[in-house]
mmCIF file of C-alpha atoms in Angstrom:
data_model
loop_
_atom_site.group_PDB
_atom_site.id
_atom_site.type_symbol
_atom_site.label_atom_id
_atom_site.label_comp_id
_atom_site.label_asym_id
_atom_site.label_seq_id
_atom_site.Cartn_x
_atom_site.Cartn_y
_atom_site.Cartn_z
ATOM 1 C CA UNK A 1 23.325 23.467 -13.191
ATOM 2 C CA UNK A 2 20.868 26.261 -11.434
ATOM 3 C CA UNK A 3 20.181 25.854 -8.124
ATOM 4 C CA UNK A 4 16.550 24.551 -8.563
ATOM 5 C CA UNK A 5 17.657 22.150 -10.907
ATOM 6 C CA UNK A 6 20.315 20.698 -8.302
ATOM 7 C CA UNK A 7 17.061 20.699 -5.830
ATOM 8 C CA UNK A 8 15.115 18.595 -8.522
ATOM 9 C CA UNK A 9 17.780 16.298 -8.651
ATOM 10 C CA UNK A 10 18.650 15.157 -5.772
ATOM 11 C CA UNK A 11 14.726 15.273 -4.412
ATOM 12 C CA UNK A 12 13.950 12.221 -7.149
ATOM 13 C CA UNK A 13 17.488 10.699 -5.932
ATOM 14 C CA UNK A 14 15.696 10.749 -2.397
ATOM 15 C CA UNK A 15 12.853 9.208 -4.217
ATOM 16 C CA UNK A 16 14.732 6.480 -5.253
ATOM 17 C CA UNK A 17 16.179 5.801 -2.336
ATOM 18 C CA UNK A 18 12.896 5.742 -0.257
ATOM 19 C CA UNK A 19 11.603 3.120 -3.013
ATOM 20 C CA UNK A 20 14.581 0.770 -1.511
ATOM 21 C CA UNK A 21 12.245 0.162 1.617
ATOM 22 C CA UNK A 22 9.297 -0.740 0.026
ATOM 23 C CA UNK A 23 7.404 -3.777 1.685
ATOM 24 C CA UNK A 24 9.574 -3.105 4.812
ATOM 25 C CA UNK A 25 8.716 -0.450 6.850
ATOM 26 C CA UNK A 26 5.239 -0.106 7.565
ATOM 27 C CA UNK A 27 4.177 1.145 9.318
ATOM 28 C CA UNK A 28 6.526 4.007 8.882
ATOM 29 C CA UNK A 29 6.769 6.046 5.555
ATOM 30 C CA UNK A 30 9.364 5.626 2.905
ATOM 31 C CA UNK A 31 11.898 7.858 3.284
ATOM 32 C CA UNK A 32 15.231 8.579 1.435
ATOM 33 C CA UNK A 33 17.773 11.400 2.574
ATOM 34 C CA UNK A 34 20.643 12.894 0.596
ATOM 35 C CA UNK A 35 23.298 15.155 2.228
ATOM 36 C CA UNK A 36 25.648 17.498 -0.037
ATOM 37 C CA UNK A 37 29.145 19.799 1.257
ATOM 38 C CA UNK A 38 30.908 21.896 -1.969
ATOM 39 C CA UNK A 39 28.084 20.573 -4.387
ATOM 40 C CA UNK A 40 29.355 16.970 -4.096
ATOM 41 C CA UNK A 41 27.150 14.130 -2.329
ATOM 42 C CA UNK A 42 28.969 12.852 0.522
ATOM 43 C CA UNK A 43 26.145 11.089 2.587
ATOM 44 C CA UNK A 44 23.131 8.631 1.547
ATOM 45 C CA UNK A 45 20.051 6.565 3.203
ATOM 46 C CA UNK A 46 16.859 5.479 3.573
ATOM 47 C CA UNK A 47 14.283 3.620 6.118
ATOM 48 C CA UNK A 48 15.394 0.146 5.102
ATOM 49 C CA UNK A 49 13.268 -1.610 7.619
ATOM 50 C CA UNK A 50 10.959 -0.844 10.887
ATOM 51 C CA UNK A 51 12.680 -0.272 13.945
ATOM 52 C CA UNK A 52 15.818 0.720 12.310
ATOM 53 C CA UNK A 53 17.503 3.992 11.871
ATOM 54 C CA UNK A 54 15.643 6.469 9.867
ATOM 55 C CA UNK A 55 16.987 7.933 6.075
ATOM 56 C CA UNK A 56 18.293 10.747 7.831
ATOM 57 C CA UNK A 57 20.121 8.607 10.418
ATOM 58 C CA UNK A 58 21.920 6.541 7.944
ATOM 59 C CA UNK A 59 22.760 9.656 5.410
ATOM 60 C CA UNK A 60 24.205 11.419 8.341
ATOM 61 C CA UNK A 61 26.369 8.184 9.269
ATOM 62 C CA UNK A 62 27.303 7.531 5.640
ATOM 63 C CA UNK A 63 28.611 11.355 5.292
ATOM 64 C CA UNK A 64 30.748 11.114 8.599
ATOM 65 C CA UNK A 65 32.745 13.768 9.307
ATOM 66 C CA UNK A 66 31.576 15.948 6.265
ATOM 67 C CA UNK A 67 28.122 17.212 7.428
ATOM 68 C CA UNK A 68 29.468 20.524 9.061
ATOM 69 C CA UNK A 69 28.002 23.296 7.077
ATOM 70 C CA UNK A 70 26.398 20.110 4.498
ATOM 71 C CA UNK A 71 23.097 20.462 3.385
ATOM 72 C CA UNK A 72 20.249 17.551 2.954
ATOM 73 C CA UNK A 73 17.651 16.647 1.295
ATOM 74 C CA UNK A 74 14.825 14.428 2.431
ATOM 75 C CA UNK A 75 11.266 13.788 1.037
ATOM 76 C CA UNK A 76 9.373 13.670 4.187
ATOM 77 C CA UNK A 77 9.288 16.337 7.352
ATOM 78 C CA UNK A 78 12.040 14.389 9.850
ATOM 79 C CA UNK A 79 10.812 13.419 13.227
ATOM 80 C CA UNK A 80 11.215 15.308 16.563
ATOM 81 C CA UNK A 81 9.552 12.811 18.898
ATOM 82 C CA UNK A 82 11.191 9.715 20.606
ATOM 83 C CA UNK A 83 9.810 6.510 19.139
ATOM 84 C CA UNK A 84 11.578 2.789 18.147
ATOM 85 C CA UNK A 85 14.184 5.695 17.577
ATOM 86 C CA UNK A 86 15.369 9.161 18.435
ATOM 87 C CA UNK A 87 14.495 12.568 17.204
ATOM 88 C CA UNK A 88 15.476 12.929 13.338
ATOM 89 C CA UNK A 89 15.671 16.586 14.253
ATOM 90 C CA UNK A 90 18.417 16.274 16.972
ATOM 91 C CA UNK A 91 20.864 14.753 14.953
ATOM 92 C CA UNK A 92 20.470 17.138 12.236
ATOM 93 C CA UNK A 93 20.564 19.848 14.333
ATOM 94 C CA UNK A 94 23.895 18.289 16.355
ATOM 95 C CA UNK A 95 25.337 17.172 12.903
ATOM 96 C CA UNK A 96 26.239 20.856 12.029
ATOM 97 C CA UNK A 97 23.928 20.636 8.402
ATOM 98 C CA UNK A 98 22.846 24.066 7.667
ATOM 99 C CA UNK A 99 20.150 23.971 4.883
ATOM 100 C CA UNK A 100 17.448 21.394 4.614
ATOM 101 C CA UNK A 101 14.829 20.613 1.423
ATOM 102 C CA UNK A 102 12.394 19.061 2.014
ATOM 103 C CA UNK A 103 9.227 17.177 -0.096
ATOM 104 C CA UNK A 104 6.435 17.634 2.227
ATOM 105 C CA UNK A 105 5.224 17.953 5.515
ATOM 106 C CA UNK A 106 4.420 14.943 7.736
ATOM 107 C CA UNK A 107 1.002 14.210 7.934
ATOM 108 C CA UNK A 108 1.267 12.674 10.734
ATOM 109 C CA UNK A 109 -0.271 15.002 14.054
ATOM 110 C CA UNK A 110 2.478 14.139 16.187
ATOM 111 C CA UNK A 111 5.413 14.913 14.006
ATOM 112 C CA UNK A 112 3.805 17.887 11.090
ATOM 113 C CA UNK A 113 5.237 21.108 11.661
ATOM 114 C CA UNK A 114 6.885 20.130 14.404
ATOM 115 C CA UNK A 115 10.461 19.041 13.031
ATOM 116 C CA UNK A 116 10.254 22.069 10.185
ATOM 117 C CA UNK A 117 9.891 24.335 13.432
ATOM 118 C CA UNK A 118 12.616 22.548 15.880
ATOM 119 C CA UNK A 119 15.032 22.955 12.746
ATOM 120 C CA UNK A 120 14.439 26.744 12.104
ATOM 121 C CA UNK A 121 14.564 27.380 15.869
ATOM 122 C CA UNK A 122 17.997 26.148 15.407
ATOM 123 C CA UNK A 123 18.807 28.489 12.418
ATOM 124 C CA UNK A 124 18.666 25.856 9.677
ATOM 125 C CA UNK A 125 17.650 27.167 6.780
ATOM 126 C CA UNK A 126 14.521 24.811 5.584
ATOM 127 C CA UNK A 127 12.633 24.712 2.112
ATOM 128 C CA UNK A 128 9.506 22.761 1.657
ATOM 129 C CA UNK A 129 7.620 21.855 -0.950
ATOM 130 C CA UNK A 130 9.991 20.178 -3.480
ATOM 131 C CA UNK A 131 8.149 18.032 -5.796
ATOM 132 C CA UNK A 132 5.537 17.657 -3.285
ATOM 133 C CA UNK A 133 3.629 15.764 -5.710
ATOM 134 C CA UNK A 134 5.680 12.781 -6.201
ATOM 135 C CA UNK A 135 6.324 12.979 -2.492
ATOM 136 C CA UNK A 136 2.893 12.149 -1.567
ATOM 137 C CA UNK A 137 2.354 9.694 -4.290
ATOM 138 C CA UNK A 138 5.162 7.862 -2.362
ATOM 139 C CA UNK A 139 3.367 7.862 1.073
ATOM 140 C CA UNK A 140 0.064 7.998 0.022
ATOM 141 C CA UNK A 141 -1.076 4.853 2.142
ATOM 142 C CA UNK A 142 1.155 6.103 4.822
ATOM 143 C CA UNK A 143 -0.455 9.389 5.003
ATOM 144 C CA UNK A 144 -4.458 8.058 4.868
ATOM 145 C CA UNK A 145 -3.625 5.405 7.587
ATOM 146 C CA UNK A 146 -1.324 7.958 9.606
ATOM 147 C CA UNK A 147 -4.201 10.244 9.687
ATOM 148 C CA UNK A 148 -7.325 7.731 9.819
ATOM 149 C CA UNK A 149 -6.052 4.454 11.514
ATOM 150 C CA UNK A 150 -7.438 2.515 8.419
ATOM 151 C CA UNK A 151 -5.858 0.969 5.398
ATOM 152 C CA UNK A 152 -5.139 2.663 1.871
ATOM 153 C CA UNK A 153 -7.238 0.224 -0.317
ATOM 154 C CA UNK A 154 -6.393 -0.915 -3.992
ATOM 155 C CA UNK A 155 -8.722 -2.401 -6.150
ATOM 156 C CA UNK A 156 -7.276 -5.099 -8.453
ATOM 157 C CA UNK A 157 -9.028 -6.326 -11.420
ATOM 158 C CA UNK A 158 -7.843 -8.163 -14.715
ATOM 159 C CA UNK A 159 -10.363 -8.973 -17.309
ATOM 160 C CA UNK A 160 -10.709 -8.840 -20.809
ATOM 161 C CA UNK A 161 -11.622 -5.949 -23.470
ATOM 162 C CA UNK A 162 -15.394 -6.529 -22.390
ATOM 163 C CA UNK A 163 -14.766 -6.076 -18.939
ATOM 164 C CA UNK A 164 -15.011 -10.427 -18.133
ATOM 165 C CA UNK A 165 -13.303 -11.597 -15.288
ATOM 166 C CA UNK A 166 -13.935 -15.032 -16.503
ATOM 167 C CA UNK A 167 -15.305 -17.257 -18.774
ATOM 168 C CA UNK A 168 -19.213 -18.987 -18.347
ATOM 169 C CA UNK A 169 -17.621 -22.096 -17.595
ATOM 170 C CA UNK A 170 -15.782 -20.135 -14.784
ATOM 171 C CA UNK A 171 -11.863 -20.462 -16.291
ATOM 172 C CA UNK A 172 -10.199 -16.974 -15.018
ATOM 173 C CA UNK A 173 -6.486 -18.441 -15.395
ATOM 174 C CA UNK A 174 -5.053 -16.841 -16.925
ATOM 175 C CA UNK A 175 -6.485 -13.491 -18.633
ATOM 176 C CA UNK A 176 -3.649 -11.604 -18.210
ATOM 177 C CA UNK A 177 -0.246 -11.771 -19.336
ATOM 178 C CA UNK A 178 2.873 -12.268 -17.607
ATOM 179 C CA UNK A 179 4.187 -9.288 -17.215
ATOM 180 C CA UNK A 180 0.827 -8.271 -15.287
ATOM 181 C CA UNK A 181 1.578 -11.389 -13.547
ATOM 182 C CA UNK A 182 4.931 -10.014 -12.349
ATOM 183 C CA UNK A 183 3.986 -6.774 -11.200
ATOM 184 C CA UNK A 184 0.842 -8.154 -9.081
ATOM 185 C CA UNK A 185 3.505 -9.660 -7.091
ATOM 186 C CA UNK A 186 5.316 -6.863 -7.248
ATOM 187 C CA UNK A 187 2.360 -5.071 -5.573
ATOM 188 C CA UNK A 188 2.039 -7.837 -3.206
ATOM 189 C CA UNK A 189 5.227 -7.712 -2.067
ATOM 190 C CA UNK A 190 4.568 -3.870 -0.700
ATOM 191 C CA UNK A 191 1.580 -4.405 0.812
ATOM 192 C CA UNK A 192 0.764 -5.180 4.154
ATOM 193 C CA UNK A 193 -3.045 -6.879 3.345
ATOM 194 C CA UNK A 194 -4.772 -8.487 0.502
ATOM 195 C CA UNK A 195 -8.444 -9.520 0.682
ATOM 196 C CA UNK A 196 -10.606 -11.944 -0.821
ATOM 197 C CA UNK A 197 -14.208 -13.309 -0.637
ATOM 198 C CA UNK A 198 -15.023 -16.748 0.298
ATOM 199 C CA UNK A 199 -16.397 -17.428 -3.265
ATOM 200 C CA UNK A 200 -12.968 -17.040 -4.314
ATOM 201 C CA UNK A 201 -11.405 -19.213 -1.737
ATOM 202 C CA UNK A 202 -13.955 -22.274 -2.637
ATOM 203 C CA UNK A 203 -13.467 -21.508 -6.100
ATOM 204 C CA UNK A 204 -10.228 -20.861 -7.210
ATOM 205 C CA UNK A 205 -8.450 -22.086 -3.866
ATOM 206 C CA UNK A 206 -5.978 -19.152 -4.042
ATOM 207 C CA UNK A 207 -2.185 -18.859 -2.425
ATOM 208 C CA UNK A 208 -2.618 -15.115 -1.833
ATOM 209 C CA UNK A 209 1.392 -15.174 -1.278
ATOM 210 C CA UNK A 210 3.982 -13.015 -3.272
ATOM 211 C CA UNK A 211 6.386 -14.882 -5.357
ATOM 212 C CA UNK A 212 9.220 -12.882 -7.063
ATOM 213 C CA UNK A 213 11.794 -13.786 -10.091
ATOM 214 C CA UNK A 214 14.911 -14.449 -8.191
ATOM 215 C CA UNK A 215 14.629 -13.374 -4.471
ATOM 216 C CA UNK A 216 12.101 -13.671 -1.384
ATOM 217 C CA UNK A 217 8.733 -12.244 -1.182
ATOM 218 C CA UNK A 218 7.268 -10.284 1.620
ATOM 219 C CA UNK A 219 3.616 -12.262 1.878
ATOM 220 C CA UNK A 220 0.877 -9.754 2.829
ATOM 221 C CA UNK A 221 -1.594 -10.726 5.304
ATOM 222 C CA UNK A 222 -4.505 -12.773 3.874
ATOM 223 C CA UNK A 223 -8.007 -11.614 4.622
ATOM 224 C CA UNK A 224 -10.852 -13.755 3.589
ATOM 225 C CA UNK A 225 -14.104 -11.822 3.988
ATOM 226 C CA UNK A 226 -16.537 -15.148 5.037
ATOM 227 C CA UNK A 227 -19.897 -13.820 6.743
ATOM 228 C CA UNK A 228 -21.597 -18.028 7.345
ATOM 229 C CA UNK A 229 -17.549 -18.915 7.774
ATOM 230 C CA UNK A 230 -17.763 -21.609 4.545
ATOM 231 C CA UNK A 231 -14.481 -21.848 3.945
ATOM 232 C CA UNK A 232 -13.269 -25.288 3.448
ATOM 233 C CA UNK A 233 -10.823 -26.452 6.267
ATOM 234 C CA UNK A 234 -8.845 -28.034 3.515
ATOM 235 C CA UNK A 235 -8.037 -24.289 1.640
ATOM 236 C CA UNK A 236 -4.199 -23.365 0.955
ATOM 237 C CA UNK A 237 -4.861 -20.453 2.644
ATOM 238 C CA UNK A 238 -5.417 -22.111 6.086
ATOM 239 C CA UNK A 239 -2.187 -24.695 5.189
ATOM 240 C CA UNK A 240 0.387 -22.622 4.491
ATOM 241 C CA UNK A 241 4.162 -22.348 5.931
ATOM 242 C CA UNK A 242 4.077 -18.456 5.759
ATOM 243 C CA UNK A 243 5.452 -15.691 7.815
ATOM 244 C CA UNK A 244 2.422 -13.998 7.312
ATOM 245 C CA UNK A 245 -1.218 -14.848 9.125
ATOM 246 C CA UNK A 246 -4.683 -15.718 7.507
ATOM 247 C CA UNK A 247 -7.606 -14.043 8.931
ATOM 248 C CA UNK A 248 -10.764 -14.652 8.556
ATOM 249 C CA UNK A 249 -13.455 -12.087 8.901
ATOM 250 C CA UNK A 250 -17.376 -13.516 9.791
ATOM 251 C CA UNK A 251 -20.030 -12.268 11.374
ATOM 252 C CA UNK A 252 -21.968 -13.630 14.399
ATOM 253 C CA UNK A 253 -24.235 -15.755 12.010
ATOM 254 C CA UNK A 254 -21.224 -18.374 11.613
ATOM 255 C CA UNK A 255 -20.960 -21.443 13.596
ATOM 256 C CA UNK A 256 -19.124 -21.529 16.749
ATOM 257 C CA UNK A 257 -17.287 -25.100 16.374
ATOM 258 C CA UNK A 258 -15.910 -23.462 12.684
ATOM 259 C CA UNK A 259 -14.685 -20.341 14.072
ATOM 260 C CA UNK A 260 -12.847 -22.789 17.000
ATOM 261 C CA UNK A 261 -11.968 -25.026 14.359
ATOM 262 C CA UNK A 262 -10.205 -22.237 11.883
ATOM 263 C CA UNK A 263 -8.399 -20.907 15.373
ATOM 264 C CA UNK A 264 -6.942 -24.385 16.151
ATOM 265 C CA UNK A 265 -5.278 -24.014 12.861
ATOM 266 C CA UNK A 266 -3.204 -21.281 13.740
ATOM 267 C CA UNK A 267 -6.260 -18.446 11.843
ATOM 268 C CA UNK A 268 -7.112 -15.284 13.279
ATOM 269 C CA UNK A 269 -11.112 -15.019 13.075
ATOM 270 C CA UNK A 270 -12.533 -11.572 13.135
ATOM 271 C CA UNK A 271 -16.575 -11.129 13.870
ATOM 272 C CA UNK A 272 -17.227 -8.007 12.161
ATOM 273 C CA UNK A 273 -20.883 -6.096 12.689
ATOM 274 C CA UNK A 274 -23.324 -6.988 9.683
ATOM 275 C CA UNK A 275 -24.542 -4.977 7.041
ATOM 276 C CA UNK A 276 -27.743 -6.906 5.563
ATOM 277 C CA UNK A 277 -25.803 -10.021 6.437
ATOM 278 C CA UNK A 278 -22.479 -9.340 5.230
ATOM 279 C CA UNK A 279 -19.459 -8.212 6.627
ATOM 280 C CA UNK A 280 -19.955 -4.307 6.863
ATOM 281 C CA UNK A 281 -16.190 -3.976 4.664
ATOM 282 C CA UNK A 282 -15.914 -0.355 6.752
ATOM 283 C CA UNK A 283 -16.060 -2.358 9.952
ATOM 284 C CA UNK A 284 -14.151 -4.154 8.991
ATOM 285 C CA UNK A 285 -11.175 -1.967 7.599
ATOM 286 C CA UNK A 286 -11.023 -0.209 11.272
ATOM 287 C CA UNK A 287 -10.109 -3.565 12.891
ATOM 288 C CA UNK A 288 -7.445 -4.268 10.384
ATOM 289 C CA UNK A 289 -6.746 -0.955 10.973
ATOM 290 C CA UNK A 290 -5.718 -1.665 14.601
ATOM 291 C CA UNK A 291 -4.034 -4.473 13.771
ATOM 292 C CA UNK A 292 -1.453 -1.907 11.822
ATOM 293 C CA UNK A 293 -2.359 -3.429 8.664
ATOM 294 C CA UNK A 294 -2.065 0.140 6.653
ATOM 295 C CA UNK A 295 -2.304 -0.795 3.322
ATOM 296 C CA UNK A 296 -4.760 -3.383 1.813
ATOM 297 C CA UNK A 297 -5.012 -5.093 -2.131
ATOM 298 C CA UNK A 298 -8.636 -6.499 -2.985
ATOM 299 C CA UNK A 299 -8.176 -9.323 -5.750
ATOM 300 C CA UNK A 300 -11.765 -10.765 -5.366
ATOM 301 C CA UNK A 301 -14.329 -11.849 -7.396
ATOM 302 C CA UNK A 302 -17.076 -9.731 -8.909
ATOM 303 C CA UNK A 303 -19.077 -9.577 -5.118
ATOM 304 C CA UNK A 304 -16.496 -8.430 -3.212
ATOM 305 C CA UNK A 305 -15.227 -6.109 -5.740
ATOM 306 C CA UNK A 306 -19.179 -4.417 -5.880
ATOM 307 C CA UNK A 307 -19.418 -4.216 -2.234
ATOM 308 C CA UNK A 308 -16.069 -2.400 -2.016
ATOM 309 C CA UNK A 309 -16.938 0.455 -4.301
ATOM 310 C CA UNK A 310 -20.552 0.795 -3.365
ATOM 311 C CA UNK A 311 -19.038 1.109 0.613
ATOM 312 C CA UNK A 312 -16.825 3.642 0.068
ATOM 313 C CA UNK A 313 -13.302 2.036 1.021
ATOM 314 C CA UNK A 314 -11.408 1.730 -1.765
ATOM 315 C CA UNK A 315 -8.640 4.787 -2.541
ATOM 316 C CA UNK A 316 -7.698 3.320 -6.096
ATOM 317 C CA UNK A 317 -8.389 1.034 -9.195
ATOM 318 C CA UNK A 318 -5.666 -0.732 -10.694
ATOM 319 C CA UNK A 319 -7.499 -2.401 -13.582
ATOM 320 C CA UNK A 320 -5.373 -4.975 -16.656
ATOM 321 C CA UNK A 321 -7.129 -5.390 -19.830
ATOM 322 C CA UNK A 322 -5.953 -8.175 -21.861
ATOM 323 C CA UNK A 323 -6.706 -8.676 -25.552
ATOM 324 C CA UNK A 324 -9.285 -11.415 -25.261
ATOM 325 C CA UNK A 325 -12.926 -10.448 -25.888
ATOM 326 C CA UNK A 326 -14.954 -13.321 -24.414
ATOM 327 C CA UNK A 327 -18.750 -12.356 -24.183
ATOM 328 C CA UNK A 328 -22.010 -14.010 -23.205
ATOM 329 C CA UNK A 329 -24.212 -12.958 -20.589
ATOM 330 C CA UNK A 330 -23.378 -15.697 -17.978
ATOM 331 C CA UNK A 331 -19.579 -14.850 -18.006
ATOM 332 C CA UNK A 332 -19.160 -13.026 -15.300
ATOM 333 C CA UNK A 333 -18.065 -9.171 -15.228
ATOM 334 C CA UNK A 334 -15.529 -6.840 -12.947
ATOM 335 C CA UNK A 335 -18.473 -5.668 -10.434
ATOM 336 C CA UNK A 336 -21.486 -8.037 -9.521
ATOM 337 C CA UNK A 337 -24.190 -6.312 -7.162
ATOM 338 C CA UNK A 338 -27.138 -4.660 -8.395
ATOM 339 C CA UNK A 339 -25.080 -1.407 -10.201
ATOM 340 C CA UNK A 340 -26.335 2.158 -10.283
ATOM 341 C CA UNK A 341 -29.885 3.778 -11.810
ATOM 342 C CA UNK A 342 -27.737 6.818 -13.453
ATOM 343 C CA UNK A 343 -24.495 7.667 -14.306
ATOM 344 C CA UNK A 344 -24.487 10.237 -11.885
ATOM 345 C CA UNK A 345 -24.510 7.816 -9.480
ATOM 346 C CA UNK A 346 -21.521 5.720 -11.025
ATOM 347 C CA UNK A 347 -18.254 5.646 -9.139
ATOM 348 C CA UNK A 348 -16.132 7.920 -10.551
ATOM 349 C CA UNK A 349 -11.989 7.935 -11.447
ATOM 350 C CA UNK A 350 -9.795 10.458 -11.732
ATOM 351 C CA UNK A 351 -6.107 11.303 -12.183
ATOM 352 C CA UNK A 352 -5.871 8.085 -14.925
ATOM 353 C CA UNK A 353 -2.825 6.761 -15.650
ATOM 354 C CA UNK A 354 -2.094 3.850 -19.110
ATOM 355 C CA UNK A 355 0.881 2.104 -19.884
ATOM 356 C CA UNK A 356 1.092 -0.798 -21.538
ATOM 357 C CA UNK A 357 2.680 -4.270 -19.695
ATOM 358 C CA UNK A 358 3.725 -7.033 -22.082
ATOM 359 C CA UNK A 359 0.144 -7.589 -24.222
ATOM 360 C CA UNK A 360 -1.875 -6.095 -21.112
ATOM 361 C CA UNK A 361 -2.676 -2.718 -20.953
ATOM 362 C CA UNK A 362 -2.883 -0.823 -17.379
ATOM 363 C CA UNK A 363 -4.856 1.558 -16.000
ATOM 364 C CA UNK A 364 -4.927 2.721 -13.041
ATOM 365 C CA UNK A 365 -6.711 6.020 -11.454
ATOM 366 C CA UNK A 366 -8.641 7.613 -8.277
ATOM 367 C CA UNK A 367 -11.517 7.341 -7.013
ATOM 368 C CA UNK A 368 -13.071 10.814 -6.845
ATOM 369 C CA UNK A 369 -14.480 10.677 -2.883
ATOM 370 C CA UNK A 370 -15.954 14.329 -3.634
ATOM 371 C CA UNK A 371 -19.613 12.053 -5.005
#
């Protein structure tokens, strides 16, 4: 095996070791670190959790005695500033490993460039670049919130061939299949936010919690965007024996004794600026964004989902067709609002990606912010 090929190797082996801490560590990265002496692995880690040792860290503890003259691989830049934890960079450096590979840089001001400098000060020898790709596919939310203090926003919608969310009676449960089922959860279970509108809430009465085959879910936080604050006192979402808070984000046209009320029952209620009425959804995304909420799924209605796109918050569109075709002009489609005059104007996707889950078929793609 040629030396790049080794590097390929054990880069997606860091890969899959970051993946471990998915749903635990924001908001930190993922990060998995292998360490190699005489072409054999002798050390492995990863971030398992926030506040805990970083992937270095643990690698370097797993390998023990065997890191003199060792080298590592890691898919993010390590640290050299004193947080929850110490300097990545010191105990590499004090470890005795003298080559380091690395995925990408840290896009994070404090750290990037900083730790690839502090290790070739030292005279470790340091590649980056290594499927730098994949890398930032990985920390993609990390890397827009590290860098703009608000959330990485994905777009969820299921409907049928013809784009219906629903039928004109309003029956929605369930389009999709359940595989598609399984990996919404999935998604749930990683991210730190998901948001709904209050049509939603009164209609459907959602959990908004993440329920796995077999072991715990990490809920997300629930967001219910609510501008007049009509949400019914009686919704799961306000009764629920969760780790995880509701909030509820109004404006200053809701009534006082409601926003009290929803307070009293243990709520967090955010009044956001207006936009025509509405929660302005940018507004709103920077005071999530302080709350360290880095990465946010919409599953809304048609409304929501309109006011989204046409604001300019969401990074990606995860969209499940299922093979129903249900029709007629009152059933209600994937985007509401009042559309676009030309296709110029339409938002646009890029870097698409289909698979197929169960019956369902998945795409999921970009949206091009260059419009």
């Amino acid at each position: 095996m040629g030396r790049d090929e080794k590097d390929t190797r054990l880069m997606r082996l860091c890969l899959g070791l970051a993946c471990r801490g998915e749903g635990q560590t924001s908001p930190n990265p993922l990060v998995g670190a292998v360490i190699t002496r005489a072409g054999r692995i002798v050390g492995k880690g990863y971030h398992q959790r926030v506040g805990e040792p970083h992937a270095e860290i643990e690698a370097i503890k797993d390998a023990g005695k065997t890191t003199s003259g060792a080298e590592m691989w890691i898919n993010l830049e390590p640290c050299d500033h004193r947080g929850r934890t110490g300097p990545c960079t010191e105990a590499i450096i004090n470890s005795g490993i003298k080559r380091v590979i690395l995925g990408m840089e840290d896009p994070n001001p404090r750290v990037k460039g900083k730790g690839i400098a502090k290790l070739r000060k030292n005279g470790i020898e340091v590649k980056v670049g290594l499927l730098e790709d994949e890398c930032r596919r990985l920390n993609e939310g990390y890397a827009k919130f590290i860098c703009t203090r608000t959330p990485w926003v994905i777009l969820k919608v299921a409907a049928s061939l013809d784009g219906k969310t629903a039928t004109r009676a309003g029956q929605s449960r369930w389009i999709s299949g359940e595989k598609a089922l399984s990996y919404v959860h999935r998604l749930r279970n990683k991210m730190d936010g998901i948001l709904v509108g209050v049509d939603t809430i009164i209609k459907d009465d959602p959990l908004l919690t993440t329920r796995l085959h077999g072991k715990k879910g990490r809920d997300p936080v629930r967001i219910v965007v609510d501008s007049k604050l009509r949400v019914p006192l009686t919704s799961r979402v306000l009764n629920l024996q969760s780790e995880a808070i509701t909030i509820v984000a109004t404006t200053d046209r809701a009534l006082p004794r409601k926003h009290r009320k929803l307070e009293q029952m243990g709520a967090k209620v955010l009044v956001i600026t207006q936009d025509n009425g509405r929660v302005d959804l940018p507004s709103l995304m920077k005071e999530i964004g302080a709350l360290n909420i880095t990465s946010l799924l919409i599953e809304g209605g048609s409304t929501i989902n309109a006011s989204a796109l046409s604001s300019g918050i969401v990074d990606k569109v995860i969209c499940f067709y299922a093979p129903r075709i249900i029709g007629g002009k009152q059933s209600p489609g994937m985007v509401g609002g009042n559309g676009v005059e030309t296709l110029e104007q339409a938002v646009s996707l890029e870097d698409l990606r289909v698979r197929r889950l169960g019956e369902d078929v998945l795409i999921e793609g970009y949206i091009k912010k260059s419009q």
